[in-house]
Short mmCIF file of C-alpha atoms in Angstrom, two decimals:
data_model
loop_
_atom_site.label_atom_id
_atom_site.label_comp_id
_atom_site.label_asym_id
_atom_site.label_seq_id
_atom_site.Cartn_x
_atom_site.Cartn_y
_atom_site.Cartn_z
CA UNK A 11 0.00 0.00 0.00
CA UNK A 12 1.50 3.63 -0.97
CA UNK A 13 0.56 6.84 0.87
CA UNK A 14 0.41 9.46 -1.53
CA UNK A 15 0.55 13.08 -0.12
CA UNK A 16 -2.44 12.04 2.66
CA UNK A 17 -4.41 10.03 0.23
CA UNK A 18 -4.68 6.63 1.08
CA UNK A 19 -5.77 3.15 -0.64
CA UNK A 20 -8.29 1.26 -0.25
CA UNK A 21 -9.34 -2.13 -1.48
CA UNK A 22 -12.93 -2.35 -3.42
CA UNK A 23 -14.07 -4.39 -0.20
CA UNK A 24 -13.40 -1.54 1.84
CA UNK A 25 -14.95 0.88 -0.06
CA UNK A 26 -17.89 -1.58 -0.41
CA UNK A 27 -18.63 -0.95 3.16
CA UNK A 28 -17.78 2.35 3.95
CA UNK A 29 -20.32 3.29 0.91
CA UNK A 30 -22.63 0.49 2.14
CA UNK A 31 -22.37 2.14 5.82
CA UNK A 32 -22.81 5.37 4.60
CA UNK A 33 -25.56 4.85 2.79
CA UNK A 34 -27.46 2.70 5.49
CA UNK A 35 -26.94 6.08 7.33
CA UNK A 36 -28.57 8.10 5.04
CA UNK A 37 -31.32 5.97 5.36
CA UNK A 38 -31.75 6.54 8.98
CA UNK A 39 -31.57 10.20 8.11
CA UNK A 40 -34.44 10.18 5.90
CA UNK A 41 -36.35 8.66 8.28
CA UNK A 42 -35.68 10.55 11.29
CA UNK A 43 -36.92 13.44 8.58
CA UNK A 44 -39.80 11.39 8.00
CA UNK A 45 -40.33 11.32 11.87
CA UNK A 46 -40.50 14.80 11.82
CA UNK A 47 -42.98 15.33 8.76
CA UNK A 48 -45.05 13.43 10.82
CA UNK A 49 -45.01 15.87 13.96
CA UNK A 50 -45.30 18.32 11.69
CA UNK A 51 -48.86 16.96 10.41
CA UNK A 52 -50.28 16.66 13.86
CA UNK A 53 -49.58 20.68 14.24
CA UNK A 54 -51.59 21.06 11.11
CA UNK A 55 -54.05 18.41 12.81
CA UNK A 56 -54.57 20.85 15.89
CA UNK A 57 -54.68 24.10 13.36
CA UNK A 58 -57.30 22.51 11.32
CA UNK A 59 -59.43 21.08 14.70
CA UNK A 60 -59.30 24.81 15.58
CA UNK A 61 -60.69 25.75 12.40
CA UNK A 62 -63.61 22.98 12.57
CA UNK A 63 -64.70 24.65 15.20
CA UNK A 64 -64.22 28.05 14.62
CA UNK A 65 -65.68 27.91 11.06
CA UNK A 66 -68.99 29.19 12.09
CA UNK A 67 -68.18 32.27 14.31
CA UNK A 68 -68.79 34.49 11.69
CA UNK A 69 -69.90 36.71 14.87
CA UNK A 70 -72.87 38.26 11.72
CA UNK A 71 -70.10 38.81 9.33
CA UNK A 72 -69.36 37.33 5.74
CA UNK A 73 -68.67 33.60 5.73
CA UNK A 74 -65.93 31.73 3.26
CA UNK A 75 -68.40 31.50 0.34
CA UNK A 76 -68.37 35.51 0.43
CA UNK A 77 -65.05 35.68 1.02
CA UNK A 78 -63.42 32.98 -0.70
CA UNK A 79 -62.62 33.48 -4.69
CA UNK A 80 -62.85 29.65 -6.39
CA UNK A 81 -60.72 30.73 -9.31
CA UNK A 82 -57.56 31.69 -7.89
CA UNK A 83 -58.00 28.39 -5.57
CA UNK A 84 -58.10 26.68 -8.02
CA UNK A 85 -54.87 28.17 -9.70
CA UNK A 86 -53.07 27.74 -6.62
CA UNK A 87 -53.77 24.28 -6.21
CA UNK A 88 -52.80 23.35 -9.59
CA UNK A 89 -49.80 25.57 -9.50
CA UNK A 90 -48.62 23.83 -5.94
CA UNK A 91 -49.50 20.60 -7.31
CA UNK A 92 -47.32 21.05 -10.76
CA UNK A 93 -44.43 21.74 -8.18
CA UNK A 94 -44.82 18.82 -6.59
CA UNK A 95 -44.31 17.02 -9.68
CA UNK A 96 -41.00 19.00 -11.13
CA UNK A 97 -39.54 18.50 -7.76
CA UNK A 98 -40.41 14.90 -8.62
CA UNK A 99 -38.58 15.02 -11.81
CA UNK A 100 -35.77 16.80 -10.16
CA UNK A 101 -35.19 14.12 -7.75
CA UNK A 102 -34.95 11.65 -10.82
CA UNK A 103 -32.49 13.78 -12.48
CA UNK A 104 -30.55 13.62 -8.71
CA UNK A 105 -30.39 10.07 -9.06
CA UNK A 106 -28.96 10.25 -12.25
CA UNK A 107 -26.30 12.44 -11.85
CA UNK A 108 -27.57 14.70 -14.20
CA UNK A 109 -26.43 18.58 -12.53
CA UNK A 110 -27.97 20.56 -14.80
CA UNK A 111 -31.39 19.29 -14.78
CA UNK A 112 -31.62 19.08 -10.76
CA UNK A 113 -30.77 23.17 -11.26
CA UNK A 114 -33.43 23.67 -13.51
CA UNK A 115 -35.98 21.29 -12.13
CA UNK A 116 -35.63 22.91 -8.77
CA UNK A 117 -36.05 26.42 -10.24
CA UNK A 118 -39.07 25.78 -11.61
CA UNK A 119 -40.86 24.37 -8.62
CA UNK A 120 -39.21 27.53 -6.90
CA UNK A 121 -40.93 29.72 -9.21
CA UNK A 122 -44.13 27.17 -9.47
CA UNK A 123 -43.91 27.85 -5.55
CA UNK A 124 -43.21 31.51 -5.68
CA UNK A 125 -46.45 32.12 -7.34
CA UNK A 126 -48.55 30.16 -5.48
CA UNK A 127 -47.40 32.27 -2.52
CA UNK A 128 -47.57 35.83 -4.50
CA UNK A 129 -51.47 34.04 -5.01
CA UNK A 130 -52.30 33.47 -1.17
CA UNK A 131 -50.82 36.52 -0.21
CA UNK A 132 -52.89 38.44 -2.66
CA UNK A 133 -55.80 37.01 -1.03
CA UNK A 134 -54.46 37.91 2.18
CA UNK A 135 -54.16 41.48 1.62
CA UNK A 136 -57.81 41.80 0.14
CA UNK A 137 -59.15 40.24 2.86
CA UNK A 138 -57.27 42.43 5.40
CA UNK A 139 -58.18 45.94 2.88
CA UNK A 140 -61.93 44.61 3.23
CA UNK A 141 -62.19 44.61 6.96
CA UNK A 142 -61.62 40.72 7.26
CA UNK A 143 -58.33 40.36 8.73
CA UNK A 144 -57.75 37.96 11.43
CA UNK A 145 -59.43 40.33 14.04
CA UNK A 146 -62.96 40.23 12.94
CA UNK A 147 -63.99 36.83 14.08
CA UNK A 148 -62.89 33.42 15.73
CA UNK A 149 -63.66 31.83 11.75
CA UNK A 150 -61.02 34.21 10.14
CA UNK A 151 -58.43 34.06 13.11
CA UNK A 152 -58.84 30.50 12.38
CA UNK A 153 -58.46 30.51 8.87
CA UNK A 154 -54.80 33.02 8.91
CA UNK A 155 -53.41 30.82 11.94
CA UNK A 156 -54.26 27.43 9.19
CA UNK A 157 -53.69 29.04 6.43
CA UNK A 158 -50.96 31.15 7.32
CA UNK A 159 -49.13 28.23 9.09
CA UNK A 160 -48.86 26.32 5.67
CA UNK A 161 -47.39 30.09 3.79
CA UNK A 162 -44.99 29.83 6.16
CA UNK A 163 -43.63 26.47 5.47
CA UNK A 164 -43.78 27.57 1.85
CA UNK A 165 -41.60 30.19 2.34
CA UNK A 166 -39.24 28.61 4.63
CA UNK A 167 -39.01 25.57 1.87
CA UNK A 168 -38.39 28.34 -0.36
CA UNK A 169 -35.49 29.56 1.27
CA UNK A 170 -33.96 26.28 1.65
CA UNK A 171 -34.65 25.32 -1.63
CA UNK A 172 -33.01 28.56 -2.45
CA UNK A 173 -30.32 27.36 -0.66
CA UNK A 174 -30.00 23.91 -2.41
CA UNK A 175 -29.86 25.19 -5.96
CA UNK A 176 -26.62 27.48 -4.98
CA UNK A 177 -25.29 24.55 -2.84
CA UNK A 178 -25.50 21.80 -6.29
CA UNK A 179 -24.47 24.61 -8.39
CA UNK A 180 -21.20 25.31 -6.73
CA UNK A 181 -20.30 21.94 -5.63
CA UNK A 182 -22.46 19.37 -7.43
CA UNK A 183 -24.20 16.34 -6.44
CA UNK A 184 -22.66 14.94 -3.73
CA UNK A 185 -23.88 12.05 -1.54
CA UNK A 186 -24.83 14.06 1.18
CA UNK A 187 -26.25 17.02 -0.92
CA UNK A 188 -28.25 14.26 -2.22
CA UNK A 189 -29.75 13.27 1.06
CA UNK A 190 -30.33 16.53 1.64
CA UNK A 191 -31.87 17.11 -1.59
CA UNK A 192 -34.62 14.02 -0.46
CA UNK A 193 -35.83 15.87 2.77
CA UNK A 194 -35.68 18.99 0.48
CA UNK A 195 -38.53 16.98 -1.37
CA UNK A 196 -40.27 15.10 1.66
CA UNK A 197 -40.93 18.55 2.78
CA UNK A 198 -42.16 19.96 -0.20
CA UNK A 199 -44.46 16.89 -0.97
CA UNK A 200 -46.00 16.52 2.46
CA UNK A 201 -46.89 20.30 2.19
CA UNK A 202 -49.19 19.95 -1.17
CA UNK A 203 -50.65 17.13 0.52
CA UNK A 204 -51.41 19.38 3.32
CA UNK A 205 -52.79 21.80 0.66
CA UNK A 206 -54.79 19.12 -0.74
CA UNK A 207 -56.80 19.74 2.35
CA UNK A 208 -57.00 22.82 3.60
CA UNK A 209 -58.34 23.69 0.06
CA UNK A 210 -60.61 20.60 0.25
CA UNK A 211 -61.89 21.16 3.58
CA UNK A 212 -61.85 25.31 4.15
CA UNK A 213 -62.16 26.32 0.55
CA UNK A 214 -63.72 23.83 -1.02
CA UNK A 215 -66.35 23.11 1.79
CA UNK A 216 -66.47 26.61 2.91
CA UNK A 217 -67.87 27.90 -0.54
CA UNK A 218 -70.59 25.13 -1.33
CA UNK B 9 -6.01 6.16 -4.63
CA UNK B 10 -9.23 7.59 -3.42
CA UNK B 11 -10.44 9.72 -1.36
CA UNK B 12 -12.26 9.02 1.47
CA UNK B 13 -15.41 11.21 1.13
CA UNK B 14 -17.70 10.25 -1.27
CA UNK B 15 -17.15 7.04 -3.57
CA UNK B 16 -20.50 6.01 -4.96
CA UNK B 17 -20.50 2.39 -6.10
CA UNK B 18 -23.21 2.31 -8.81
CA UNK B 19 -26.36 0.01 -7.52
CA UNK B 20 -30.25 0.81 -9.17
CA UNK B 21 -31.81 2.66 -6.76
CA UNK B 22 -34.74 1.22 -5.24
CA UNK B 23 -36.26 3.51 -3.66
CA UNK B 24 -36.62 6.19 -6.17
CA UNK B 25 -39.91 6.32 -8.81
CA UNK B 26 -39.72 6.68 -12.43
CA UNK B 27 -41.04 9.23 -14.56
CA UNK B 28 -43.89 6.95 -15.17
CA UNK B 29 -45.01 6.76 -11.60
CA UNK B 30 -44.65 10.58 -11.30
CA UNK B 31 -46.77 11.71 -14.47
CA UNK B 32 -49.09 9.06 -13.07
CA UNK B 33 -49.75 10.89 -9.57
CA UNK B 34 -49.63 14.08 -11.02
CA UNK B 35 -52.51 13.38 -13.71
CA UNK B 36 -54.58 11.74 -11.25
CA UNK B 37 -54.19 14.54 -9.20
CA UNK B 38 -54.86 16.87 -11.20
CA UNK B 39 -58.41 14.92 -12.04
CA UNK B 40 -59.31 14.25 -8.35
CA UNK B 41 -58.41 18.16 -8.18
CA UNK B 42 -60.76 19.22 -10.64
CA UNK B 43 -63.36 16.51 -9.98
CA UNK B 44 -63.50 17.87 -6.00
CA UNK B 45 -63.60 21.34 -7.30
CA UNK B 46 -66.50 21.23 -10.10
CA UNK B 47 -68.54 19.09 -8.03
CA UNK B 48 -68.33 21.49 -5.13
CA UNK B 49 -68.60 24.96 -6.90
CA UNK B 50 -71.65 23.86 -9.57
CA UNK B 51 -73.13 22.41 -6.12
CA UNK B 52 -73.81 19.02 -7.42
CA UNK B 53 -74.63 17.73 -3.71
CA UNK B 54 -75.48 18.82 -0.59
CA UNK B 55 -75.19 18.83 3.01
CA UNK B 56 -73.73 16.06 4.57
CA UNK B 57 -73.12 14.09 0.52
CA UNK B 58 -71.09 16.69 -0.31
CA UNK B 59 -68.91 16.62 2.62
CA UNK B 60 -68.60 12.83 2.46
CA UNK B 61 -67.72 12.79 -1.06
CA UNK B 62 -65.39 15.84 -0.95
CA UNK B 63 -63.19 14.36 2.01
CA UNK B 64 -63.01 10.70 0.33
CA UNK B 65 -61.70 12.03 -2.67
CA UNK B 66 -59.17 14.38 -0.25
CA UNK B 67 -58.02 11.29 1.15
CA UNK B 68 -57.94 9.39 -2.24
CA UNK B 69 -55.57 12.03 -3.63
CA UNK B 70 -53.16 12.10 -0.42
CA UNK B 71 -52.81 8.16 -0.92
CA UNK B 72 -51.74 8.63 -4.60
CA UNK B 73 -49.21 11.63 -3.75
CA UNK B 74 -48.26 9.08 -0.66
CA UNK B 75 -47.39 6.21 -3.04
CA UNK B 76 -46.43 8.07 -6.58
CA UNK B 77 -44.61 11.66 -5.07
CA UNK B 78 -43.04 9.97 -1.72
CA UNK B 79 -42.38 6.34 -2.77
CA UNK B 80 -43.84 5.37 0.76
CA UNK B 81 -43.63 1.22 0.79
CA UNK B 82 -40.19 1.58 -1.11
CA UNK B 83 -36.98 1.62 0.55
CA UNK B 84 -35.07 -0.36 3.52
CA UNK B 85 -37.10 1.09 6.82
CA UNK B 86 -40.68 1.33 5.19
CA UNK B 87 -41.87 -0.82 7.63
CA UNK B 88 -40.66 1.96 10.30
CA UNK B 89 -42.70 4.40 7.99
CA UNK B 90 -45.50 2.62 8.37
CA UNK B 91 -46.05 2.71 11.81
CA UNK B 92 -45.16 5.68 12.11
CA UNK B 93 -47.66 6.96 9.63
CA UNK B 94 -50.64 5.23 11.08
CA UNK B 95 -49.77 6.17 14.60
CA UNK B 96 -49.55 10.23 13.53
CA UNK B 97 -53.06 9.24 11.09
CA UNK B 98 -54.82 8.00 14.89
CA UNK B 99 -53.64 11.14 16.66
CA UNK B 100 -55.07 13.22 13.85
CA UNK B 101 -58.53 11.77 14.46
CA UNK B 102 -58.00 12.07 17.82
CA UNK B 103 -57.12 15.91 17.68
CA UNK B 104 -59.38 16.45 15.21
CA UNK B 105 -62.37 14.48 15.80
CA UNK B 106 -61.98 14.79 19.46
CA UNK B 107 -62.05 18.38 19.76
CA UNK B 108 -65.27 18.48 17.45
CA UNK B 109 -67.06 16.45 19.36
CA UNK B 110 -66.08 18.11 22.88
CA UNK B 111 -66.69 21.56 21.36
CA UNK B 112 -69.89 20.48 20.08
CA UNK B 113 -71.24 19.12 22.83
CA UNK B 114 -70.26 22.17 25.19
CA UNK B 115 -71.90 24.11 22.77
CA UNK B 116 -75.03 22.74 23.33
CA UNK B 117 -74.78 21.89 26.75
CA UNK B 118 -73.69 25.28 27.84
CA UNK B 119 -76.75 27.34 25.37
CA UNK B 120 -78.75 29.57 27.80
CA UNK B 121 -81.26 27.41 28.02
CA UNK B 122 -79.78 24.55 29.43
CA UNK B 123 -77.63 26.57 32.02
CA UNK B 124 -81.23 28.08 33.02
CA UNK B 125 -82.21 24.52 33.35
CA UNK B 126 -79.17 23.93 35.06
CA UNK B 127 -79.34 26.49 37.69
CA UNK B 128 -82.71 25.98 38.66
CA UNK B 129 -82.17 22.33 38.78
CA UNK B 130 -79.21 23.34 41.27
CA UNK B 131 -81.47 26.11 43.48
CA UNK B 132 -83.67 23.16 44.05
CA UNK B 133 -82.03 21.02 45.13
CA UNK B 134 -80.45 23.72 47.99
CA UNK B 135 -76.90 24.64 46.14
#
């Protein structure tokens, strides 16, 4: 065996293990991640029990079908849902080692997720302009805390994913920006399916 | 040589979808998406139909984004997954359910007039 300048060999059996160690560890990762997601779902759980119960104290003023506008639902959901699926894609381009198109996927679901946000918080400020902000009644503190809970992990995902794109663009796809890349996308996937309903059960139900 | 840090032996990756998988869970939710929304803004049902129908398809999309979007069933500690998943599904319908019911029935229990009731009931029998 030669040392060369701090580099050292290693047979293929070796390397076998450390990579089949390492990547056992990753594993363990992901799922203390997806130990967390599902902590993370029981907060929405209590947000959304608030909101069950809260959705009629209107205290005489307009309820969601006034407030609510179905279109731009709509165009959120289908914009948050369409990033869902290119951070899908970009995780398939991770596994294949393909830079580039990990950059490019994640940049769109960025901007896919961008707009949704520049959507909701559209809605927010006419809501607030038209004397329903959060202080009117126990329904619309409700619906900010529940709604406003799942901007905020938007954003934050935003910022990470932010994050990610400069991290694979200066230093490529390494194992661990890899893993890291994964939570990246449990996050992102468990929050459209926590979209899925808070627009089935407050807009959705609140508008009928 | 080599360097310590980051030697990937090549090995198909199990627990990643295909593009097949994903177009497949995004079409169908895109449907379920449109279905839930059409049937609740040209108010095809009511009441209590509506509701029912609205949630099952909810929960019919989050299983397809479960399986096709987070692989969930693939991969070395699924079965970990698992029970973790239905253990943080029962406190969500504990939360959830559970607080309905307890608000709902202190709604009605505390409505002016059953805490009339109440208090008389009390005054007679000498409280």
């Amino acid at each position: 065996m030669s040392e060369v300048a701090g580099m050292t060999e290693m047979k293929i059996s070796e390397h076998a293990e450390l990579a089949a160690e390492r990547k056992a560890g990753d594993e363990k990762t992901l799922f203390g991640f997806w130990l967390y997601i599902m902590t993370d779902c029981v907060l929405f759980a209590s947000l959304f029990a608030t909101y069950a119960v809260l959705h009629n104290n209107t205290y005489g003023g307009p309820d969601g079908s006034k407030l609510f506008d179905s279109g731009s639902v709509l165009t959120e959901t289908l914009i948050l849902l369409t990033s869902s699926f290119t951070c899908g894609l970009a995780m398939l381009a991770a596994r294949a080692r393909k830079k580039r198109q990990v950059i490019g996927w994640f940049i769109v679901t960025g901007l896919l997720g961008l707009a949704f946000l520049g959507i909701e918080i559209h809605e927010f400020i006419g809501l607030v302009n038209s004397a329903n902000s959060w202080r009117r009644n126990g329904f619309l503190s409700a619906f900010f805390t529940l709604v406003g809970t799942h901007g905020t992990h938007i954003t934050i995902g935003l910022l990470w994913m932010s994050a990610m794109i400069i991290k694979v663009f200066k230093t490529g796809l390494s194992r661990a920006t890899i893993r890291r890349l994964s939570m990246l996308s449990y996050f992102w996937h468990f929050l459209d399916i926590v979209w899925i309903f808070i627009f089935t059960v407050v807009y959705m139900l609140g508008m009928r | 040589m080599a360097s310590n840090k980051d030697y990937v032996i090549p090995e198909p990756e199990k627990e990643s979808g295909s593009l097949p998988s994903y177009v497949f869970g995004f079409a169908s939710s895109i449907i379920l998406t449109l279905v839930a929304y059409f049937l609740a803004v040209k108010h095809t049902f009511n009441g209590y139909t509506l509701i029912t129908v609205l949630v099952e398809l909810a929960i019919v999309q989050f299983v397809v984004q479960l399986f096709f979007f987070l692989h969930f069933g693939k991969g070395k500690s699924a079965g970990f997954k698992l029970l973790t998943l239905v253990l943080m599904i029962f406190f969500v319908i504990v939360v959830v359910l559970g607080s309905i019911w307890i608000m709902s029935n202190l709604n009605y229990n505390m409505s002016p007039k059953h805490i009339n009731q109440y208090m008389l009931q009390q005054s007679a029998e000498g409280f």
